[in-house]
Short mmCIF file of N, CA, C and O in Angstrom, two decimals:
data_model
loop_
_atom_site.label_atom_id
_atom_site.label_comp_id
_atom_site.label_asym_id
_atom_site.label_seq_id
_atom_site.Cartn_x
_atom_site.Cartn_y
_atom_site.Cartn_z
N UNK A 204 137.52 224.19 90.71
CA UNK A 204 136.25 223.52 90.52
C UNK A 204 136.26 222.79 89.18
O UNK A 204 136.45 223.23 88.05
N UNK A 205 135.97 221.44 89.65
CA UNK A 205 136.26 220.77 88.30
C UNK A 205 134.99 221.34 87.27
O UNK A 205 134.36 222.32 87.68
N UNK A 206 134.62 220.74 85.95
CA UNK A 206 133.68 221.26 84.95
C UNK A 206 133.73 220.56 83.85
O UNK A 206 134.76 220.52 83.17
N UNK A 207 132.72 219.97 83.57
CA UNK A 207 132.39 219.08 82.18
C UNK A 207 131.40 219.70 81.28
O UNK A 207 130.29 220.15 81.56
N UNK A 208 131.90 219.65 80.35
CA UNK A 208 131.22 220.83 79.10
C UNK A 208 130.66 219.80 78.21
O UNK A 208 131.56 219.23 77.59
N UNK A 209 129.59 219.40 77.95
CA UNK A 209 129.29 218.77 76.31
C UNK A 209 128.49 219.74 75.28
O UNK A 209 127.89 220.82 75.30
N UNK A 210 128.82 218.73 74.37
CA UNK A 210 128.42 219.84 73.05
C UNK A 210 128.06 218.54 72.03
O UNK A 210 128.38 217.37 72.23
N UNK A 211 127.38 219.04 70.96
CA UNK A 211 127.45 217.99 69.77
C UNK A 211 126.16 217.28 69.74
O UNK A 211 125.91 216.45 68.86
N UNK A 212 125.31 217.58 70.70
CA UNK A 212 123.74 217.04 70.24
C UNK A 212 123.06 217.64 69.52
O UNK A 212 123.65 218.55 68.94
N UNK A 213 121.81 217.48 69.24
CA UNK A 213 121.22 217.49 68.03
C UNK A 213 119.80 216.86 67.15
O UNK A 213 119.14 215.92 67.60
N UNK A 214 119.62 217.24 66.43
CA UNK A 214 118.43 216.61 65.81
C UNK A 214 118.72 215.52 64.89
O UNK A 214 118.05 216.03 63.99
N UNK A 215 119.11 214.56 64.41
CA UNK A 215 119.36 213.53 63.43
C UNK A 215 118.04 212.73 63.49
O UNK A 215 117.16 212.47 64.32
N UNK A 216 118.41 212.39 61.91
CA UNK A 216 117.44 211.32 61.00
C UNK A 216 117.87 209.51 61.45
O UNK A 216 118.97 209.01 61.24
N UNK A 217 117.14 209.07 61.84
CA UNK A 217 117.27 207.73 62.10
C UNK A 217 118.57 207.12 60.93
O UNK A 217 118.64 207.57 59.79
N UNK A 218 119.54 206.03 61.47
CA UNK A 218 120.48 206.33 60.40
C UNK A 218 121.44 207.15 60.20
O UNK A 218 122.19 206.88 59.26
N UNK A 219 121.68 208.27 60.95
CA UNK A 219 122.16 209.33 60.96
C UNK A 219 123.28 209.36 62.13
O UNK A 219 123.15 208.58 63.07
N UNK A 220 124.47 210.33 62.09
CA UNK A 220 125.73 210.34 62.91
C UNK A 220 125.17 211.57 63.49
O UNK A 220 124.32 212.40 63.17
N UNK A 221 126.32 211.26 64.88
CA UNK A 221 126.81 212.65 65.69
C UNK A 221 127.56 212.54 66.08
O UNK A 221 127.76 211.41 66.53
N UNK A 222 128.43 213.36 66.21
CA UNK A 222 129.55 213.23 67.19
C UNK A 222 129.28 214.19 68.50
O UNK A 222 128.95 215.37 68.36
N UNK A 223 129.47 213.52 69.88
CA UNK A 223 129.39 214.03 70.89
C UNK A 223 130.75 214.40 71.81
O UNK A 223 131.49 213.47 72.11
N UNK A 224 131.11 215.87 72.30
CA UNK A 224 132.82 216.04 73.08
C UNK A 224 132.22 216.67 74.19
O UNK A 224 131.30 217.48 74.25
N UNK A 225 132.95 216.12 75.12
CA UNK A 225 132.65 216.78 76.50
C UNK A 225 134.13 216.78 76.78
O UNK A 225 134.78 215.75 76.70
N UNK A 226 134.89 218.48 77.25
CA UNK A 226 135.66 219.00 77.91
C UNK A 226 135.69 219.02 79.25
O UNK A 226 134.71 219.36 79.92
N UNK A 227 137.11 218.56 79.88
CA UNK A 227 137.23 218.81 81.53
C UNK A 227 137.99 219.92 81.94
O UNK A 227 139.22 219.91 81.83
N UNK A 228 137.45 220.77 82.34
CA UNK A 228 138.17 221.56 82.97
C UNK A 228 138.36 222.07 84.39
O UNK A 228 137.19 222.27 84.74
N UNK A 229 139.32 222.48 85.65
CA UNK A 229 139.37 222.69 86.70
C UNK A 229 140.17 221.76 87.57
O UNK A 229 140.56 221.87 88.73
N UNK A 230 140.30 220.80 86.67
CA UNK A 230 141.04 219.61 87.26
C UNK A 230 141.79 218.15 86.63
O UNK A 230 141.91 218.37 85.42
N UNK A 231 142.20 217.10 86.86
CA UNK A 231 142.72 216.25 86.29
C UNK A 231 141.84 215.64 85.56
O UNK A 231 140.64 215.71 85.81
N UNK A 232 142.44 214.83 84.33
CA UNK A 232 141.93 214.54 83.72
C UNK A 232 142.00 213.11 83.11
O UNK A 232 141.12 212.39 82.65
N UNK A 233 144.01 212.83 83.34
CA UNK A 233 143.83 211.89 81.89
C UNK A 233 144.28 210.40 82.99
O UNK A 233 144.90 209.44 82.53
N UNK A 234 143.92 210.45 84.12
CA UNK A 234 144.08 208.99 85.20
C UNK A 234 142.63 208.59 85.46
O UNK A 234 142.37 207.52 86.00
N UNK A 235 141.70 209.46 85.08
CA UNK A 235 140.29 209.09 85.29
C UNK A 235 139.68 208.44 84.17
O UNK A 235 139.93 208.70 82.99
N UNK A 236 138.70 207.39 84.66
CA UNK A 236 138.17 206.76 83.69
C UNK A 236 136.83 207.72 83.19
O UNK A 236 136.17 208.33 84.03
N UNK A 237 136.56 207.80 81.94
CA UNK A 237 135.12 208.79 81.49
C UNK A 237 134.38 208.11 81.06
O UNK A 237 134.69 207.16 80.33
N UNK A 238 132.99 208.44 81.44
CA UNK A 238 132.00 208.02 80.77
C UNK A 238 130.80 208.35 80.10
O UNK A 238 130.31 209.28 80.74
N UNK A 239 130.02 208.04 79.06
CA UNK A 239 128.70 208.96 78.36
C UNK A 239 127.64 207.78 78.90
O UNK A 239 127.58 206.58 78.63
N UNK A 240 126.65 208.82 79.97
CA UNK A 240 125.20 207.88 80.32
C UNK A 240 124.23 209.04 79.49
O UNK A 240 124.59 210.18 79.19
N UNK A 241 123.22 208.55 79.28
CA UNK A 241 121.71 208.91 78.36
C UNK A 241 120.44 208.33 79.83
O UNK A 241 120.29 207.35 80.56
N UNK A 242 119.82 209.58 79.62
CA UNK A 242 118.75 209.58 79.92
C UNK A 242 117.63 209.80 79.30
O UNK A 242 117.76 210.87 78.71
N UNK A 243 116.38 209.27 79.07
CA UNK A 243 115.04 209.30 78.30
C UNK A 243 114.01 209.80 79.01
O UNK A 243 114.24 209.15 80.03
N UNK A 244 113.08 210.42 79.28
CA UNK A 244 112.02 210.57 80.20
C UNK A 244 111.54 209.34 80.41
O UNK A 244 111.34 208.51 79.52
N UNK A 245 111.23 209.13 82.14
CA UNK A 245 110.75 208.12 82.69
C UNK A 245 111.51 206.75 82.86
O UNK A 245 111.03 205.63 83.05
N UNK A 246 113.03 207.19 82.72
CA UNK A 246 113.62 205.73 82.62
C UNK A 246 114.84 206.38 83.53
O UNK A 246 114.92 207.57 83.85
N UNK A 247 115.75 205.36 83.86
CA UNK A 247 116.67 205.77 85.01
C UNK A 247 118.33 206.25 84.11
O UNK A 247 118.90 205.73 83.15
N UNK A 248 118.51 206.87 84.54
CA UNK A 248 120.28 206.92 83.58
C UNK A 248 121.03 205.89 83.26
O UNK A 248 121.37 205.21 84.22
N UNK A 249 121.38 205.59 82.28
CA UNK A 249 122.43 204.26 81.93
C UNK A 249 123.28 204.56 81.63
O UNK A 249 123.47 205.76 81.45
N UNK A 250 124.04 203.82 81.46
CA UNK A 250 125.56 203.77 80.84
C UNK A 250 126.01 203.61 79.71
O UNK A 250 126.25 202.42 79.49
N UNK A 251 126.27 204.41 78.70
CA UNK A 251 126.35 203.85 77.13
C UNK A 251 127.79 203.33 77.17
O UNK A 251 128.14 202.24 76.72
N UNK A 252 128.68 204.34 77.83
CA UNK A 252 130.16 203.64 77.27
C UNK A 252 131.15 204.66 78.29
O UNK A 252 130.93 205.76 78.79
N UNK A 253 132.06 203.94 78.32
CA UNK A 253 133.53 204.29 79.26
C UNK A 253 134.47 203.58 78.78
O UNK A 253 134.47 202.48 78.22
N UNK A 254 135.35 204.39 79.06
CA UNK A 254 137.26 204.76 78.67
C UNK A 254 137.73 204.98 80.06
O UNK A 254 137.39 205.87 80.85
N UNK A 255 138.70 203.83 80.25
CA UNK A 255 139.78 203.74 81.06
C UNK A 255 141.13 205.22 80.81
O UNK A 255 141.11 206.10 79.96
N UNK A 256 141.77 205.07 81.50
CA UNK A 256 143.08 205.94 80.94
C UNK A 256 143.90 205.51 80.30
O UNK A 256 144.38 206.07 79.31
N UNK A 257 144.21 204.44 80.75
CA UNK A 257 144.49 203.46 79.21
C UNK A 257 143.85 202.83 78.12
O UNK A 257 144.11 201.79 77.50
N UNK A 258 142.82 203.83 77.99
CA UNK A 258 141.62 203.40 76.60
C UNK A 258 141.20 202.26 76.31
O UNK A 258 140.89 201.93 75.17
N UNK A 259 141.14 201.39 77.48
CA UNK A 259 140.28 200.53 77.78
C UNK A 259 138.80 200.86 77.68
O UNK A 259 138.17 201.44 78.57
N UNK A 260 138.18 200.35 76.27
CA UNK A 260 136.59 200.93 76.41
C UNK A 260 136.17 199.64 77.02
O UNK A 260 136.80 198.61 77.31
N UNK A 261 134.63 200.07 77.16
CA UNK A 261 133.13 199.30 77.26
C UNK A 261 132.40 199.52 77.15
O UNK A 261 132.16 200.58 77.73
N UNK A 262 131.20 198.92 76.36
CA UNK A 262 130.31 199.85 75.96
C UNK A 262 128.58 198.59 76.33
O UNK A 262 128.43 197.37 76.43
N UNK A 263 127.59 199.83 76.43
CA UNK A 263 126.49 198.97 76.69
C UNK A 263 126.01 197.86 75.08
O UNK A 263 126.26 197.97 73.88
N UNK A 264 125.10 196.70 76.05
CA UNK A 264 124.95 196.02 74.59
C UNK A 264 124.18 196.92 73.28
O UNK A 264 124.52 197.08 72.11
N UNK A 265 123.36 197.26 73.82
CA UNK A 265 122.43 198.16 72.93
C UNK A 265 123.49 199.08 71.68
O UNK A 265 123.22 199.07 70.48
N UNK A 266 124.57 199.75 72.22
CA UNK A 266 125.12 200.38 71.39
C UNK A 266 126.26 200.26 71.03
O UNK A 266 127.00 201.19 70.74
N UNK A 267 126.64 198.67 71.00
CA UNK A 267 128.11 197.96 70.86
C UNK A 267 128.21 197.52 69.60
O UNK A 267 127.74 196.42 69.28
N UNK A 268 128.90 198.39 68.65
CA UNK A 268 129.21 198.34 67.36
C UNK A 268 128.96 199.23 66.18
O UNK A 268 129.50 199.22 65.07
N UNK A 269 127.62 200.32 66.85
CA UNK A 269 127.30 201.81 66.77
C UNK A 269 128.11 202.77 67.13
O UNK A 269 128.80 203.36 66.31
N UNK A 270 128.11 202.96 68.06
CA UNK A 270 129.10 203.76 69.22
C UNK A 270 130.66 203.89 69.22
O UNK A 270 131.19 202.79 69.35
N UNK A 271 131.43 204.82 69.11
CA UNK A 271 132.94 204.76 69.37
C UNK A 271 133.12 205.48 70.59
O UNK A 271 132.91 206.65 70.29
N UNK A 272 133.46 205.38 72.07
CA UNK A 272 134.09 206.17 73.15
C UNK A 272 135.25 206.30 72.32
O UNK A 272 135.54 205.48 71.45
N UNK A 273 136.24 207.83 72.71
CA UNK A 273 137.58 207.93 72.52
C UNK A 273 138.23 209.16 73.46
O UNK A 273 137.37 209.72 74.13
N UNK A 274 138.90 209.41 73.54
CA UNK A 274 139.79 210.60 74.42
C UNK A 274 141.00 210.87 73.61
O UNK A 274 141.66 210.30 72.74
N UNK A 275 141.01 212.49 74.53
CA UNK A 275 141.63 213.12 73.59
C UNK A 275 142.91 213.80 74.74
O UNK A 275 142.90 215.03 74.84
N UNK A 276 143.99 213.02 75.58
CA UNK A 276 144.70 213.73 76.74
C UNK A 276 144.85 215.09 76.69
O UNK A 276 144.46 216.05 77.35
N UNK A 277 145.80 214.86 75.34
CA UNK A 277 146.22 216.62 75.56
C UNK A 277 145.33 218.02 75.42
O UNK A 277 145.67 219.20 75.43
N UNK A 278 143.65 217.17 75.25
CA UNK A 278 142.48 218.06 75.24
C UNK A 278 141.61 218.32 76.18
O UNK A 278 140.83 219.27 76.14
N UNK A 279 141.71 217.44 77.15
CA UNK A 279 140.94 217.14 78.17
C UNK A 279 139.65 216.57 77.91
O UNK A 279 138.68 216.66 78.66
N UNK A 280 139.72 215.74 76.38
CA UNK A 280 138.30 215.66 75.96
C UNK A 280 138.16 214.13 76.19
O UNK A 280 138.98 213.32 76.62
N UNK A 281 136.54 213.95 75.67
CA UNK A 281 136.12 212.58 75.73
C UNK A 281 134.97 212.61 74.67
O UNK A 281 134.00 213.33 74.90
N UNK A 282 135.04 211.70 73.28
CA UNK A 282 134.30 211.77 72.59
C UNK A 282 133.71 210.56 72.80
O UNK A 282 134.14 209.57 73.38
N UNK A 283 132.14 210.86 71.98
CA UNK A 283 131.53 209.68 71.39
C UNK A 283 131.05 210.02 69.93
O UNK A 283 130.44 211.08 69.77
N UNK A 284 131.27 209.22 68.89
CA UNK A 284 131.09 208.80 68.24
C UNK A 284 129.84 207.97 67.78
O UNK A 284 129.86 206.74 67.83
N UNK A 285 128.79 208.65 67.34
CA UNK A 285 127.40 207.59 67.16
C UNK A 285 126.83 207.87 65.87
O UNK A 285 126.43 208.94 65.41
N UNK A 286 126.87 206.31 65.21
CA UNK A 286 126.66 205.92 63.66
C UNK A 286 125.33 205.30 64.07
O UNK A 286 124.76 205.05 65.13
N UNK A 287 125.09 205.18 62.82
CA UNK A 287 123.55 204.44 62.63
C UNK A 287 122.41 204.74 63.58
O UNK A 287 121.69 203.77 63.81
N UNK A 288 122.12 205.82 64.14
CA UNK A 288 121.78 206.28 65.07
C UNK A 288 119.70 205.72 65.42
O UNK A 288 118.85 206.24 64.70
N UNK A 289 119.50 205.25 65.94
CA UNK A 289 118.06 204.97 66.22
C UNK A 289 117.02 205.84 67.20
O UNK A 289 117.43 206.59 68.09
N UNK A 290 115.78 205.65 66.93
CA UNK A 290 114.92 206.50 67.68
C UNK A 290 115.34 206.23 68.99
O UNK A 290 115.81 207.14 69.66
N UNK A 291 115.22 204.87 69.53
CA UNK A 291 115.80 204.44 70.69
C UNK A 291 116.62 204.98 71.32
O UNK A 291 116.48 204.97 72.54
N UNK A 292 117.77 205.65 70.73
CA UNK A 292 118.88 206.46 71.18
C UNK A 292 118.35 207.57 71.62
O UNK A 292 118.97 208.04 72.58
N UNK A 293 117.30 208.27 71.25
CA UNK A 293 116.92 210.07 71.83
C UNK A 293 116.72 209.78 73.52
O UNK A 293 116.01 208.99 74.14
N UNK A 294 117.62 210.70 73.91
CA UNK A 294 118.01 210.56 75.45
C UNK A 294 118.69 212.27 75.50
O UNK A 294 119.01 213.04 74.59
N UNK A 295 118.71 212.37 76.79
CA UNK A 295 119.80 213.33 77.17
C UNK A 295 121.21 212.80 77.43
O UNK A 295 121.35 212.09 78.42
N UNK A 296 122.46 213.11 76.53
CA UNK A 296 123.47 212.31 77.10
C UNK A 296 124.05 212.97 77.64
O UNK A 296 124.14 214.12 77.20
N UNK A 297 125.01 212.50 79.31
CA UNK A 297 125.39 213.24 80.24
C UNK A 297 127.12 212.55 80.00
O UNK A 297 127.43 211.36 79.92
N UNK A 298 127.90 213.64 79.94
CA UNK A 298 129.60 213.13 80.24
C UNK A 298 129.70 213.07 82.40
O UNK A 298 129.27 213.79 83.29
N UNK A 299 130.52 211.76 82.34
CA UNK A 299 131.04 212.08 83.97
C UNK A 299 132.64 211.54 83.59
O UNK A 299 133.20 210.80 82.78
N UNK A 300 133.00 212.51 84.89
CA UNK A 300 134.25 211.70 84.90
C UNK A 300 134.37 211.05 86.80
O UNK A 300 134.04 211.45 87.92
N UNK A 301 134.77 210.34 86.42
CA UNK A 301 134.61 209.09 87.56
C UNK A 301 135.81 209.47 88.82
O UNK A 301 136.57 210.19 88.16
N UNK A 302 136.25 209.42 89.81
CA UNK A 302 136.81 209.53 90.85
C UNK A 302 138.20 209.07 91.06
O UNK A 302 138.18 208.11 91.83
N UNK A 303 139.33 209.35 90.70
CA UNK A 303 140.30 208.67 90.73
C UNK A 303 140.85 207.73 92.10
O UNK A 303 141.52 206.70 92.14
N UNK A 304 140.18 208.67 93.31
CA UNK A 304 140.81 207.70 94.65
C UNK A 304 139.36 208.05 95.40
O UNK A 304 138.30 208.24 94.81
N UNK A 305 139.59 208.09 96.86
CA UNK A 305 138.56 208.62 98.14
C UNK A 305 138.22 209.70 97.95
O UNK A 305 137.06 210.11 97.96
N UNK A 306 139.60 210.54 97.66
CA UNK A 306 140.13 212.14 97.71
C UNK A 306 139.60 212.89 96.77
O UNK A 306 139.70 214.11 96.90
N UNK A 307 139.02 212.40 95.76
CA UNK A 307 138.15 212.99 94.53
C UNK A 307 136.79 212.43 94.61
O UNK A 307 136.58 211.32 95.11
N UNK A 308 135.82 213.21 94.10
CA UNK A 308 134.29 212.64 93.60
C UNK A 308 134.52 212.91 92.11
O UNK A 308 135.38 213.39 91.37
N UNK A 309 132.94 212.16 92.04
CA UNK A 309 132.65 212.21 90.40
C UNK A 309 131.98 213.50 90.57
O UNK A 309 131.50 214.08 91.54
N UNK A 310 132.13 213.85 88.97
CA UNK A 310 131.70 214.99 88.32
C UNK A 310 130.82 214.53 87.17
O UNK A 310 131.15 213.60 86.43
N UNK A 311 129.82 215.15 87.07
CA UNK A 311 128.92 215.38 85.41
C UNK A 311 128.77 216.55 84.74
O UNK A 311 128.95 217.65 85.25
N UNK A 312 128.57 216.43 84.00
CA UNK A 312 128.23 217.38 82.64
C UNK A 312 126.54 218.02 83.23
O UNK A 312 125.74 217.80 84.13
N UNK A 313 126.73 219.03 81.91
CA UNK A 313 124.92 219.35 82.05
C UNK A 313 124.01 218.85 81.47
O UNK A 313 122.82 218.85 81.81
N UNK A 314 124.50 218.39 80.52
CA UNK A 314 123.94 217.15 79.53
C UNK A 314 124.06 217.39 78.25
O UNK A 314 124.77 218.37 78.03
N UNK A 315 123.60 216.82 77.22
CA UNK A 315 123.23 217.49 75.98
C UNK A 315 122.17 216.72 75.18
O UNK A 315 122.30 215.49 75.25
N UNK A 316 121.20 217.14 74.47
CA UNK A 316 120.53 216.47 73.88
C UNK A 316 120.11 215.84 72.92
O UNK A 316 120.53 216.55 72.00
N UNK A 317 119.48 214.84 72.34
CA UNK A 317 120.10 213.87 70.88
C UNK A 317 118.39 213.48 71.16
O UNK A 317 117.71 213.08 72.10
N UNK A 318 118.21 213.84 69.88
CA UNK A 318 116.82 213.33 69.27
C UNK A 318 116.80 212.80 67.97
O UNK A 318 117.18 213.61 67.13
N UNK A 319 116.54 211.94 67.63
CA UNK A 319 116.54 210.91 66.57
C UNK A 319 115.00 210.42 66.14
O UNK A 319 114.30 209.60 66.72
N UNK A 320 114.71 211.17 64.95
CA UNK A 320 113.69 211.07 64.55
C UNK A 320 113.63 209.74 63.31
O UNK A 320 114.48 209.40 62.48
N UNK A 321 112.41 209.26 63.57
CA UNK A 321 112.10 207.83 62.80
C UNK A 321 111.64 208.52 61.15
O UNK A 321 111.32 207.77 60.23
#
């Protein structure tokens, strides 16, 4: 059974860093592309940023130049990296890892939470 673990949320000051890691465990890891979506109350899940397996990022506009996606193979991890952090940002952020063929589904995390006070 696959399993995505995050950790690393938190309370921060507007301005303020976190670093966010979500672990895979139960299954493959480093041919799948990962990604960190945020959710806010009353708004739909988005996409902040994804990593290819060849560390091909992308990241949403909102947090393109804030934000670092990175991976870690021989960890099974997937970080984010978030500088300058804004109220805007307080969301629940969820790790998935995405489906490599038919033969696999996606998986998510349980979430973790990031509040960014003004």
């Amino acid at each position: 059974q696959v399993q995505l673990v995050e950790s690393g949320g938190g309370l921060v000051q507007a301005g303020g860093s976190l670093r966010l890691s979500c672990v895979v465990s139960g299954g493959l890891f480093n041919r799948n592309v990962m990604g960190w979506y945020r959710q806010s109350p009353g708004k739909q899940r988005e996409l902040v940023a994804s990593i290819t397996a060849g560390s091909t990022t992308n990241y949403s506009g909102s947090v393109r130049g804030r934000f670092t996606i990175s991976r870690d193979n021989a960890k099974n991890t997937v970080y984010l990296q978030m500088n300058n952090l804004r109220p805007e940002d307080t969301a629940v952020y969820y790790c998935k890892r995405s489906r490599y063929n038919s033969f696999e589904s996606d998986y998510w995390g349980q979430g973790t939470q990031v509040t960014v006070s003004s």
